[in-house]
Coordinates of N, CA and C in Angstrom, one line a residue:
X1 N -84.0 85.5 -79.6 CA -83.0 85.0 -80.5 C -83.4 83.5 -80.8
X2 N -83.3 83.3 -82.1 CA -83.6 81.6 -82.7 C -82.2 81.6 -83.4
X3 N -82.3 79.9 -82.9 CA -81.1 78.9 -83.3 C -81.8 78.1 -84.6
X4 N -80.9 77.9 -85.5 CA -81.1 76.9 -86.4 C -80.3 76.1 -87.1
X5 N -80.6 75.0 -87.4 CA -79.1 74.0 -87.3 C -78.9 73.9 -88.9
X6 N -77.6 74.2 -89.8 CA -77.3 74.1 -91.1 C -76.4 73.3 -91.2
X7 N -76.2 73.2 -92.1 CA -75.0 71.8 -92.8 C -73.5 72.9 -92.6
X8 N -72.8 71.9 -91.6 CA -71.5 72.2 -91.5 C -70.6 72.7 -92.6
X9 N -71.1 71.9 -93.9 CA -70.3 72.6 -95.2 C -70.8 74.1 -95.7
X10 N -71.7 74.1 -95.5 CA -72.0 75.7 -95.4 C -72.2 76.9 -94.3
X11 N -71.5 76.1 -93.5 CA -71.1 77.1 -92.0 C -70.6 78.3 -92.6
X12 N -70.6 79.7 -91.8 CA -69.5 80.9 -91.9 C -68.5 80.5 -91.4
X13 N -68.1 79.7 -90.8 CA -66.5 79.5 -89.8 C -65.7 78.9 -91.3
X14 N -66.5 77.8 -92.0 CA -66.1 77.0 -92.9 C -65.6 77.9 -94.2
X15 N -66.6 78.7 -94.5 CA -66.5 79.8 -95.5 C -65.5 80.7 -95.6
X16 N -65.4 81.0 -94.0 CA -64.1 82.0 -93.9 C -62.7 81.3 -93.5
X17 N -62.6 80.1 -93.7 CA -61.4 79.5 -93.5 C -60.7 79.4 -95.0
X18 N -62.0 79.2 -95.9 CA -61.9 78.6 -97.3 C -61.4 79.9 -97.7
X19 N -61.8 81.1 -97.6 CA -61.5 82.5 -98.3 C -60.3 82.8 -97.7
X20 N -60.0 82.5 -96.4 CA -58.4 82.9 -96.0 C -57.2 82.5 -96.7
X21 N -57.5 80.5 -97.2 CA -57.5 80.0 -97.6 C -56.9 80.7 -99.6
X22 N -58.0 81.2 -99.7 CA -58.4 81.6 -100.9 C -57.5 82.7 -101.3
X23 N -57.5 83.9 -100.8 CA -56.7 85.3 -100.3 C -55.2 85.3 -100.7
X24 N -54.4 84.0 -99.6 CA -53.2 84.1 -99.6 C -52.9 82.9 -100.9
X25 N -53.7 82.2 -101.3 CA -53.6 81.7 -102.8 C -53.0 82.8 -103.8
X26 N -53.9 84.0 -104.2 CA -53.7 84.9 -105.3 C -52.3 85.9 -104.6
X27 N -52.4 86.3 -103.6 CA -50.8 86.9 -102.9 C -49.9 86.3 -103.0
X28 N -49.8 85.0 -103.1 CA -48.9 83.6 -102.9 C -48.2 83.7 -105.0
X29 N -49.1 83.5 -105.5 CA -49.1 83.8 -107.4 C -48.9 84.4 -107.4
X30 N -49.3 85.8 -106.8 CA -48.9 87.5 -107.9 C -47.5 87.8 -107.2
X31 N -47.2 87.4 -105.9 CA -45.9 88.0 -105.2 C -44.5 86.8 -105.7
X32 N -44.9 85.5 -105.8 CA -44.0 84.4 -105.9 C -43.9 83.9 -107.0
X33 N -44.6 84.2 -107.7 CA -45.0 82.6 -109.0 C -45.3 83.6 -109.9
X34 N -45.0 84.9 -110.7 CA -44.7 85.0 -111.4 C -45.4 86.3 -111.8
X35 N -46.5 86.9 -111.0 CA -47.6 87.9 -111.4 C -48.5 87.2 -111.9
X36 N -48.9 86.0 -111.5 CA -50.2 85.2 -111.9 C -51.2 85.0 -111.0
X37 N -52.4 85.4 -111.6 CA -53.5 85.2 -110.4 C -54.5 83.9 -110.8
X38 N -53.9 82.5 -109.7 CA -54.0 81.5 -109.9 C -56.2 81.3 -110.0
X39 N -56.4 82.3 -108.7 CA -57.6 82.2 -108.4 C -59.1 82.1 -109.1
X40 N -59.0 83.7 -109.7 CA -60.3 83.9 -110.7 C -59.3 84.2 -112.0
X41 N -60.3 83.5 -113.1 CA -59.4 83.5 -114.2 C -59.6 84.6 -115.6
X42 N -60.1 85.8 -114.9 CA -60.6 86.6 -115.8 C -59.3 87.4 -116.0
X43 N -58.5 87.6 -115.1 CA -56.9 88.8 -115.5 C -56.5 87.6 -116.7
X44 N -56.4 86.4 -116.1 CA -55.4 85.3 -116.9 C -56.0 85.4 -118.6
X45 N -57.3 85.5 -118.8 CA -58.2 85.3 -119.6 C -57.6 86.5 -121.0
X46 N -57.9 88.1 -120.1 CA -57.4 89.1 -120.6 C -56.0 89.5 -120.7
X47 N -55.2 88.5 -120.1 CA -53.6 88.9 -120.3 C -53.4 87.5 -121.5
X48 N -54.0 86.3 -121.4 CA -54.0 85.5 -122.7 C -54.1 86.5 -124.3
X49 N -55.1 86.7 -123.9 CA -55.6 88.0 -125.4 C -54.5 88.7 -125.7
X50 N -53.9 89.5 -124.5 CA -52.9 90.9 -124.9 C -51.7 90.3 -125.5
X51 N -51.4 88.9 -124.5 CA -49.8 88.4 -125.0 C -50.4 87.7 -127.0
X52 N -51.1 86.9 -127.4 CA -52.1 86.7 -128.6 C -51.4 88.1 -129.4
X53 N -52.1 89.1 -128.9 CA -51.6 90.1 -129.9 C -50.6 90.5 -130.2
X54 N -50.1 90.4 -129.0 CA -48.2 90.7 -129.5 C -47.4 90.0 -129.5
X55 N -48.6 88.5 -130.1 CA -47.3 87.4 -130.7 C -46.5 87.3 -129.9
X56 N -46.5 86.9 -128.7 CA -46.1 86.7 -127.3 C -46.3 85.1 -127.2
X57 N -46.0 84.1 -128.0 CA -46.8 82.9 -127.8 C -46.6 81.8 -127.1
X58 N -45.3 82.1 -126.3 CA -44.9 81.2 -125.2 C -45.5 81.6 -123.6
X59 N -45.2 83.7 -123.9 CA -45.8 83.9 -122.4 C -47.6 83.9 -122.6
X60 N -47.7 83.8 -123.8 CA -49.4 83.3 -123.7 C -49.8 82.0 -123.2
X61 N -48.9 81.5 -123.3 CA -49.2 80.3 -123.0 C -49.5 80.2 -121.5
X62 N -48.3 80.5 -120.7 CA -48.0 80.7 -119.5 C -49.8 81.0 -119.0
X63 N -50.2 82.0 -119.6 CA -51.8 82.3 -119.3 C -52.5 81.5 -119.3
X64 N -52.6 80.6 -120.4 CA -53.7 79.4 -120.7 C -53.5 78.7 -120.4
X65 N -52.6 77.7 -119.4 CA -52.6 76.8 -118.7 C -53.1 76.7 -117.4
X66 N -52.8 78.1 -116.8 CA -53.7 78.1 -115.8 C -55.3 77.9 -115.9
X67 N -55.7 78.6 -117.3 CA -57.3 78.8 -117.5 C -57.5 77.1 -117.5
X68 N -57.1 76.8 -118.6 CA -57.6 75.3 -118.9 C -57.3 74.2 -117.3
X69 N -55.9 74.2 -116.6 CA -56.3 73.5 -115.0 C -57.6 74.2 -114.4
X70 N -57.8 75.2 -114.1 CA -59.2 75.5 -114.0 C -60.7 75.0 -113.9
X71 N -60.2 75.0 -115.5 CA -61.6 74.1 -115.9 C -61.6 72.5 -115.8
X72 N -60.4 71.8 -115.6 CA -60.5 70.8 -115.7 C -60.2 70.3 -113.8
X73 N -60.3 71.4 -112.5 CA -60.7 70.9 -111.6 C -62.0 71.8 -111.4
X74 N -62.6 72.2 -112.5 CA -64.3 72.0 -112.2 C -64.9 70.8 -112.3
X75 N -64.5 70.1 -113.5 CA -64.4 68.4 -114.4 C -64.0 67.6 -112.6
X76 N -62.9 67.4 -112.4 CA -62.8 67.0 -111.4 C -63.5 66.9 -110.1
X77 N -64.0 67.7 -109.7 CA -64.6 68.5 -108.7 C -66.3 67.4 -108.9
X78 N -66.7 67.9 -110.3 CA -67.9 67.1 -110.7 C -68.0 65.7 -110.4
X79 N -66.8 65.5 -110.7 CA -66.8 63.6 -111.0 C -66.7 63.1 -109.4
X80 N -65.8 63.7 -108.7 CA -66.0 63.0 -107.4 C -67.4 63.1 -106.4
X81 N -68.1 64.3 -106.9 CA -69.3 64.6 -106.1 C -70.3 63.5 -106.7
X82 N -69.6 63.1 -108.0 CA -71.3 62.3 -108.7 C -70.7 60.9 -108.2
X83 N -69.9 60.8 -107.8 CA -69.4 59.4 -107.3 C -69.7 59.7 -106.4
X84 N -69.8 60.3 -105.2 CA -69.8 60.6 -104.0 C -71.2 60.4 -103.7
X85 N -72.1 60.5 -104.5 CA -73.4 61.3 -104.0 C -74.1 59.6 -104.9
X86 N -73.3 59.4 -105.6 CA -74.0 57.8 -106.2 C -73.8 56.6 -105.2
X87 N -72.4 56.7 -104.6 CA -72.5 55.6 -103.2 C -72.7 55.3 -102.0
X88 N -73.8 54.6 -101.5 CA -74.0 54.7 -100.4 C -72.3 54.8 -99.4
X89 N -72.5 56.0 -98.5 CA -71.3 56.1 -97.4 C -71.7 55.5 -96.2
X90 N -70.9 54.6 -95.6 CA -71.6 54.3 -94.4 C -70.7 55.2 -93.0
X91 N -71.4 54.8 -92.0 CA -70.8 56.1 -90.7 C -69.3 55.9 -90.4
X92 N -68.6 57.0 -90.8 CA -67.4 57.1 -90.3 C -66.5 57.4 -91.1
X93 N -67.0 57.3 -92.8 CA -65.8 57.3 -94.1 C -66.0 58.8 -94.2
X94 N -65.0 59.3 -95.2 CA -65.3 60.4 -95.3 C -66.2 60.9 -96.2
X95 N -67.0 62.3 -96.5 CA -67.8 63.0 -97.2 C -67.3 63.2 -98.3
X96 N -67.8 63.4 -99.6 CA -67.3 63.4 -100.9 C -66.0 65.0 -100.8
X97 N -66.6 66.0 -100.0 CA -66.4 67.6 -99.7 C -64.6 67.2 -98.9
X98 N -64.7 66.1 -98.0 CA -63.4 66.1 -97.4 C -62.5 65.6 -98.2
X99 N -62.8 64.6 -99.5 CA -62.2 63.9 -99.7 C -61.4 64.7 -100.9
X100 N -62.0 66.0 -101.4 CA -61.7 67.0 -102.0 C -60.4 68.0 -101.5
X101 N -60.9 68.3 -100.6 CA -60.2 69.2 -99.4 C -58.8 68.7 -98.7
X102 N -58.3 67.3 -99.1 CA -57.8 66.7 -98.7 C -56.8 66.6 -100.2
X103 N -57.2 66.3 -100.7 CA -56.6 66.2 -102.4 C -56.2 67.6 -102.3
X104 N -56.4 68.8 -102.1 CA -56.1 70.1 -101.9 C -55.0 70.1 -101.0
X105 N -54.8 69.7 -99.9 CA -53.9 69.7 -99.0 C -52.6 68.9 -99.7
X106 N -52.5 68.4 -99.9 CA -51.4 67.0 -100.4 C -51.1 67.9 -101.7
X107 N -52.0 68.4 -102.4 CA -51.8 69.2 -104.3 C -50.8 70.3 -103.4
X108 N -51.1 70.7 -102.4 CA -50.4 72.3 -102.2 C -49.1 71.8 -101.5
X109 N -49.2 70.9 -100.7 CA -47.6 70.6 -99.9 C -46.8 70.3 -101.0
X110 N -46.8 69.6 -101.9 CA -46.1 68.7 -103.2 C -45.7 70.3 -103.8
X111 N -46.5 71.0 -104.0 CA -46.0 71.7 -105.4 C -45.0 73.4 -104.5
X112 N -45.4 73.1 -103.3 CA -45.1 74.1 -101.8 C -43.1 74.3 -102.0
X113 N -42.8 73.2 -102.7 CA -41.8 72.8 -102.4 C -40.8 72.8 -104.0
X114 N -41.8 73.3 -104.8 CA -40.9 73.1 -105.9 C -40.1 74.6 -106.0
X115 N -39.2 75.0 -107.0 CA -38.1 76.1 -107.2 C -38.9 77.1 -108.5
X116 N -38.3 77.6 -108.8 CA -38.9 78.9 -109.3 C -38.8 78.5 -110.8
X117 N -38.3 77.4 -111.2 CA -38.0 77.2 -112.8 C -39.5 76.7 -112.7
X118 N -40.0 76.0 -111.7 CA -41.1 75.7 -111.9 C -42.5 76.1 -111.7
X119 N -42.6 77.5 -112.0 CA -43.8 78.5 -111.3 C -45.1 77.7 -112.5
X120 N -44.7 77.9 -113.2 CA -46.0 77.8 -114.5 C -46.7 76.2 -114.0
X121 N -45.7 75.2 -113.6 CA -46.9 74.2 -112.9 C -47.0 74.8 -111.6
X122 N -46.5 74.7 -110.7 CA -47.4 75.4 -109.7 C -48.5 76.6 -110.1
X123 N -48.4 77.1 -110.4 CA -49.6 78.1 -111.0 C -50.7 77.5 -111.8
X124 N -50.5 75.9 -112.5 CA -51.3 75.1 -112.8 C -52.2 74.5 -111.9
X125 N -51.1 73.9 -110.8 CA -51.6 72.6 -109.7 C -52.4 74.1 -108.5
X126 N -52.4 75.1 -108.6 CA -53.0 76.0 -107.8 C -54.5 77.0 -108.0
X127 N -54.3 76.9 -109.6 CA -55.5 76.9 -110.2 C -56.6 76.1 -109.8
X128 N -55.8 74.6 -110.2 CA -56.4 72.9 -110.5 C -57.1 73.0 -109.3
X129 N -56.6 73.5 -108.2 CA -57.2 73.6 -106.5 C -58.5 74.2 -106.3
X130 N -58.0 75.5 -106.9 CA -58.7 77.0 -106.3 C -60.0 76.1 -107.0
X131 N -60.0 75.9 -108.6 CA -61.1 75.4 -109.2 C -62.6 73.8 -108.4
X132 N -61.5 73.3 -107.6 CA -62.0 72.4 -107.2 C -63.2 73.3 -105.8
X133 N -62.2 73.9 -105.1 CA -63.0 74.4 -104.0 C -63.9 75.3 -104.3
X134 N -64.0 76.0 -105.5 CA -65.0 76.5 -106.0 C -66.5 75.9 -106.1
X135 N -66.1 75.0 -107.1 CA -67.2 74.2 -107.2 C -67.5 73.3 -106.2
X136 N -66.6 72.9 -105.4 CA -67.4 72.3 -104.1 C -68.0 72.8 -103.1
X137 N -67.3 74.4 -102.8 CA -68.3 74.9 -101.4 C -68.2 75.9 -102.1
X138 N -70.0 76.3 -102.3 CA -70.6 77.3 -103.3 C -71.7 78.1 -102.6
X139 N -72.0 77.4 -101.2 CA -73.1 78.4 -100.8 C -72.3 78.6 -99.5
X140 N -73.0 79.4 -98.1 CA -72.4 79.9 -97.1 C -74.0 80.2 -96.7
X141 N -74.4 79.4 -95.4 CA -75.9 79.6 -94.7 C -77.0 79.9 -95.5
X142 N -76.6 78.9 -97.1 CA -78.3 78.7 -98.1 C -77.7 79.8 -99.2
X143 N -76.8 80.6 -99.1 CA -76.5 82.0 -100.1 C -75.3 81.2 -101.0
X144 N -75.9 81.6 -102.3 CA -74.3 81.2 -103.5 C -73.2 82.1 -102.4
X145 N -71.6 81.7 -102.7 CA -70.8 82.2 -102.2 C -69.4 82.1 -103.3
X146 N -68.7 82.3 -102.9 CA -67.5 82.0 -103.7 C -65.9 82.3 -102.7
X147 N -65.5 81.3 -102.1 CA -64.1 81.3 -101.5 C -62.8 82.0 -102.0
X148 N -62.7 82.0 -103.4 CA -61.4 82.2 -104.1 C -61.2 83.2 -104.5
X149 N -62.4 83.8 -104.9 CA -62.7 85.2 -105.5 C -63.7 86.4 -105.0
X150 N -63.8 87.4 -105.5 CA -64.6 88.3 -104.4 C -65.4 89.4 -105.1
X151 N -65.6 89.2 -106.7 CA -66.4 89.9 -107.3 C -67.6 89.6 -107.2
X152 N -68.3 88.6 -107.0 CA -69.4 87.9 -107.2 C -69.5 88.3 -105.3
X153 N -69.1 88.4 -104.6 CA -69.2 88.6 -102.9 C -69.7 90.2 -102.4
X154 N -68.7 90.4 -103.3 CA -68.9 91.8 -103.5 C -70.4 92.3 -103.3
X155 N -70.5 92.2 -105.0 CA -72.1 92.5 -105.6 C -73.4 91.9 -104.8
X156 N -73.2 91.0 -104.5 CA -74.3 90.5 -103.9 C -74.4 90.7 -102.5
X157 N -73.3 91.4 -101.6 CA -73.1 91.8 -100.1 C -73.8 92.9 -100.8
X158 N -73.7 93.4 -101.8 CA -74.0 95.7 -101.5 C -75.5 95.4 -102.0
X159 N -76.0 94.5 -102.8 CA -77.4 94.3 -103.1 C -78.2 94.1 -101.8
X160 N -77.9 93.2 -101.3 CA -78.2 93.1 -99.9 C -78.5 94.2 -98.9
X161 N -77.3 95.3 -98.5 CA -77.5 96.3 -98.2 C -78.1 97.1 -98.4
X162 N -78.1 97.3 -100.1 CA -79.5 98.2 -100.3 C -80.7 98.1 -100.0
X163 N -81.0 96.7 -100.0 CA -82.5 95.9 -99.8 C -82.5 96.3 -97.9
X164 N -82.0 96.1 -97.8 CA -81.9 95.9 -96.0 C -82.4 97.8 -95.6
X165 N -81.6 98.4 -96.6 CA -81.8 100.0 -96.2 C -83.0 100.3 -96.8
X166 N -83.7 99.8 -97.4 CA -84.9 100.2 -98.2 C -86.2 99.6 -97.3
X167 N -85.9 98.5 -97.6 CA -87.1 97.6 -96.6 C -86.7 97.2 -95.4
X168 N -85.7 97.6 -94.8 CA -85.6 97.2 -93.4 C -85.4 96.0 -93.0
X169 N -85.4 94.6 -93.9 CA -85.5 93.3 -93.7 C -84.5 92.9 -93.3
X170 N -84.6 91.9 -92.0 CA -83.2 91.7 -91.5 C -82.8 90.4 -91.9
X171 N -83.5 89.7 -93.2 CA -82.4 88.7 -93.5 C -81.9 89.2 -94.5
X172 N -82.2 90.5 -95.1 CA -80.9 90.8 -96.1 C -79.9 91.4 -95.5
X173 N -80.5 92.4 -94.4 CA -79.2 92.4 -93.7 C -78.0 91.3 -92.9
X174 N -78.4 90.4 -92.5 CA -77.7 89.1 -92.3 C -77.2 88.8 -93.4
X175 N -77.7 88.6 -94.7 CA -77.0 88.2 -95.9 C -75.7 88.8 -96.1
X176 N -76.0 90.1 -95.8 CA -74.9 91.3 -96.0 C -73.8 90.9 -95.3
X177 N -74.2 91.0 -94.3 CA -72.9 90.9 -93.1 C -72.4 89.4 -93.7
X178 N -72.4 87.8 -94.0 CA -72.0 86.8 -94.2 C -70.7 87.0 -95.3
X179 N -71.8 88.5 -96.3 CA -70.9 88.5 -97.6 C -69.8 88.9 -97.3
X180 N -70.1 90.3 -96.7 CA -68.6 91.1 -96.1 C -67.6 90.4 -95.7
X181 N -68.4 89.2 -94.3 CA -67.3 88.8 -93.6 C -66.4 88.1 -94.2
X182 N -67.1 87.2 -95.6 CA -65.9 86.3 -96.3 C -64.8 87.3 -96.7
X183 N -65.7 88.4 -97.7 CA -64.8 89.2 -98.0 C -63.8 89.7 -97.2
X184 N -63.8 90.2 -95.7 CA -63.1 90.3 -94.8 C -61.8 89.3 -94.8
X185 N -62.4 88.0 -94.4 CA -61.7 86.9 -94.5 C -60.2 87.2 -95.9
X186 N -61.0 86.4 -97.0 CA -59.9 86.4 -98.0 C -59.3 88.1 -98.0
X187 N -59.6 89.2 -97.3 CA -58.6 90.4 -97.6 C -57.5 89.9 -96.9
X188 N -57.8 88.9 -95.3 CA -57.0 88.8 -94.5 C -56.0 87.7 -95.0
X189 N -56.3 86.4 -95.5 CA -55.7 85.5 -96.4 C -54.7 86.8 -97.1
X190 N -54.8 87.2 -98.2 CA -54.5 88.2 -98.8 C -52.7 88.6 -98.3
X191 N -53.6 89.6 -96.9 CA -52.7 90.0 -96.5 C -51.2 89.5 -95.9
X192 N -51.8 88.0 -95.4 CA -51.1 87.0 -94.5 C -50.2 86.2 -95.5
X193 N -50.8 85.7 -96.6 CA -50.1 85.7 -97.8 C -48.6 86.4 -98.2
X194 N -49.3 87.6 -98.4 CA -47.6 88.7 -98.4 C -46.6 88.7 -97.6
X195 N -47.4 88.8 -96.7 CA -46.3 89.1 -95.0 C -45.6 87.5 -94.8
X196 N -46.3 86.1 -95.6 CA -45.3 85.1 -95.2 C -44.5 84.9 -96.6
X197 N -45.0 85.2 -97.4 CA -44.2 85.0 -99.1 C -43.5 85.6 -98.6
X198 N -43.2 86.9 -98.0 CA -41.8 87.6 -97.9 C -41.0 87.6 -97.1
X199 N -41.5 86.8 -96.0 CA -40.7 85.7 -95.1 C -39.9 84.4 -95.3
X200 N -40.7 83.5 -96.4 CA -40.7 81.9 -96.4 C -40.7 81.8 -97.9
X201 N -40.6 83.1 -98.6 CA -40.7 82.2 -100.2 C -41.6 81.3 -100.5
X202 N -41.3 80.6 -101.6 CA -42.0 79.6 -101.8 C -42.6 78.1 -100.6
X203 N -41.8 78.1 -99.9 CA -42.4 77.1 -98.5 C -43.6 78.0 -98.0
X204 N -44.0 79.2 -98.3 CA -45.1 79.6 -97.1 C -46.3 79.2 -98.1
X205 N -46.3 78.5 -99.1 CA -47.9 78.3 -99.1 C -48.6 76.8 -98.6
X206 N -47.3 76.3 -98.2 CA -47.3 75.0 -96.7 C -49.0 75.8 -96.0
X207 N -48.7 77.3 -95.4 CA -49.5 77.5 -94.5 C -50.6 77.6 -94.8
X208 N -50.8 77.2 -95.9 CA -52.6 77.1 -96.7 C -53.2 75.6 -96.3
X209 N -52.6 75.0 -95.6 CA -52.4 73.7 -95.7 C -53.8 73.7 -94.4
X210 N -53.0 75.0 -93.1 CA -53.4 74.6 -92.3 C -55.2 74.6 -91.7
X211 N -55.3 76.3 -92.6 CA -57.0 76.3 -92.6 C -58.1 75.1 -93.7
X212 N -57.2 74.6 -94.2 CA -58.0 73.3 -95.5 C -58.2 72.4 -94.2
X213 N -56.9 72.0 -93.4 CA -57.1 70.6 -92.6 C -58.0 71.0 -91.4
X214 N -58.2 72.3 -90.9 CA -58.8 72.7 -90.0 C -60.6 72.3 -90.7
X215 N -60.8 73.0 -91.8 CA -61.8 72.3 -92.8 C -62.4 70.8 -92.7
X216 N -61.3 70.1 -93.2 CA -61.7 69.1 -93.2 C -61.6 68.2 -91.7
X217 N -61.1 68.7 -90.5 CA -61.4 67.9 -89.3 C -63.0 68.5 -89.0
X218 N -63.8 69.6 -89.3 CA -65.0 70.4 -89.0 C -66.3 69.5 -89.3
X219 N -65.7 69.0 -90.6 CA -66.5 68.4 -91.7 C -66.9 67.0 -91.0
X220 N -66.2 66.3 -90.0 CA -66.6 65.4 -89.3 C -68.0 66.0 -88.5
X221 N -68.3 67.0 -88.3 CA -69.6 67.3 -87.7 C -70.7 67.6 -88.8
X222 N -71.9 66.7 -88.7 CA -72.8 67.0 -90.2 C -73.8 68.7 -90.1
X223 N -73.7 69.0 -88.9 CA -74.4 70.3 -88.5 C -73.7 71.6 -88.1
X224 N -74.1 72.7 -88.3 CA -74.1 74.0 -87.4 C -75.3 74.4 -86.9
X225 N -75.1 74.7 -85.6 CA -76.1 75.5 -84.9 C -75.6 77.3 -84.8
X226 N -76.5 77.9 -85.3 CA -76.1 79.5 -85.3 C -77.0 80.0 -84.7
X227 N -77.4 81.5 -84.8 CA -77.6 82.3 -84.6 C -78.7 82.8 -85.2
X228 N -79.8 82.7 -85.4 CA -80.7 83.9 -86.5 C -81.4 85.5 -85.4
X229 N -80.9 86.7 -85.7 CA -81.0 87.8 -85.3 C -81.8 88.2 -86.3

């Protein structure tokens, strides 16, 4: 067995905190906040269109605000990393990635707390999130990844698999297993999601709070040491 040391921001521990994270986001929307899936914005995208058609132009709207926070904490997401990555840091401040993850934490307690007249900005400021963490942790042990969503996890865990059953190679199989496990992860987010929305209402997405901060105290370590099998 060989050990090899990677960047903490692309740990599996980190990845699967982010997707638990991720999980009970979209259960948190579709069960509390309105049938909106704050996460991937392709439902929001095609239910914009359908409400469009039937001259629906207020609950269309409701759709396109989320898309557009979206893209404007991709914008976001951008600007801090090119600031981040333009000034020298010296030992001890934080990393451009925490300072993100952190802004996440504080965006979800604030809005954790608002009442139901107010779903459509929460569904905004949870987008604005999902968007940010997207674009900031994108790989998982060198591999694109995606925390918030799981089509792109999907496809690329079962390509893997094929490869691994055809040629035998055991870093596609490794690949495989990293993808699942996120996938695993955010089903469990998902699930943990429902079971506290229908406990805690709107206060349970407080508990999103807790795997971000777990994140960002990690993030003080610049390495992982793993495993290669």
């Amino acid at each position: 067995m060989e050990e090899k040391n990677g960047q903490m921001s692309e740990s599996l521990l980190l990845g699967g905190l982010l997707a638990l994270a991720g999980g009970f986001f979209d259960a948190y929307t579709y069960l509390c906040r309105g049938g909106v899936f704050a996460n991937a914005q392709t439902g929001n995208i095609v239910l914009f269109g359908l409400k469009l058609a039937e001259r629906e132009w207020l609950r269309a709207l409701t759709y396109l605000l989320p898309i557009l926070a979206f893209a404007l904490g991709v914008v976001a997401a951008e600007l801090v990393k090119r600031r981040g990555k333009r000034e020298h840091r010296p030992d001890g401040t934080l990393h451009w990635r925490q300072t993100i993850v952190l802004a996440e934490v504080c965006i979800l307690a604030a809005v954790s707390f608002a009442p139901q007249e107010y779903n459509t900005a929460v569904n905004i400021a949870i987008s604005f999130v999902c968007a940010m963490q997207v674009e900031t942790f994108r790989k998982v042990r060198g591999s694109a990844f995606a925390t918030t969503m799981c089509t792109g996890n999907l496809r690329s865990g079962t390509e893997q698999l094929v490869l691994w059953r055809q040629t035998g190679d055991r870093k596609a199989a490794r690949k495989a297993r990293h993808y699942y496990a996120i996938i695993l992860w955010f089903i469990a987010g998902a699930a943990l999601g429902a079971l506290c929305t229908d406990a805690w209402g709107e206060r349970a997405l407080l508990l999103t709070c807790v795997p971000l901060l777990a994140v960002f105290g990690l993030m003080f370590r610049e390495q992982e040491a793993h495993a290669l099998r």
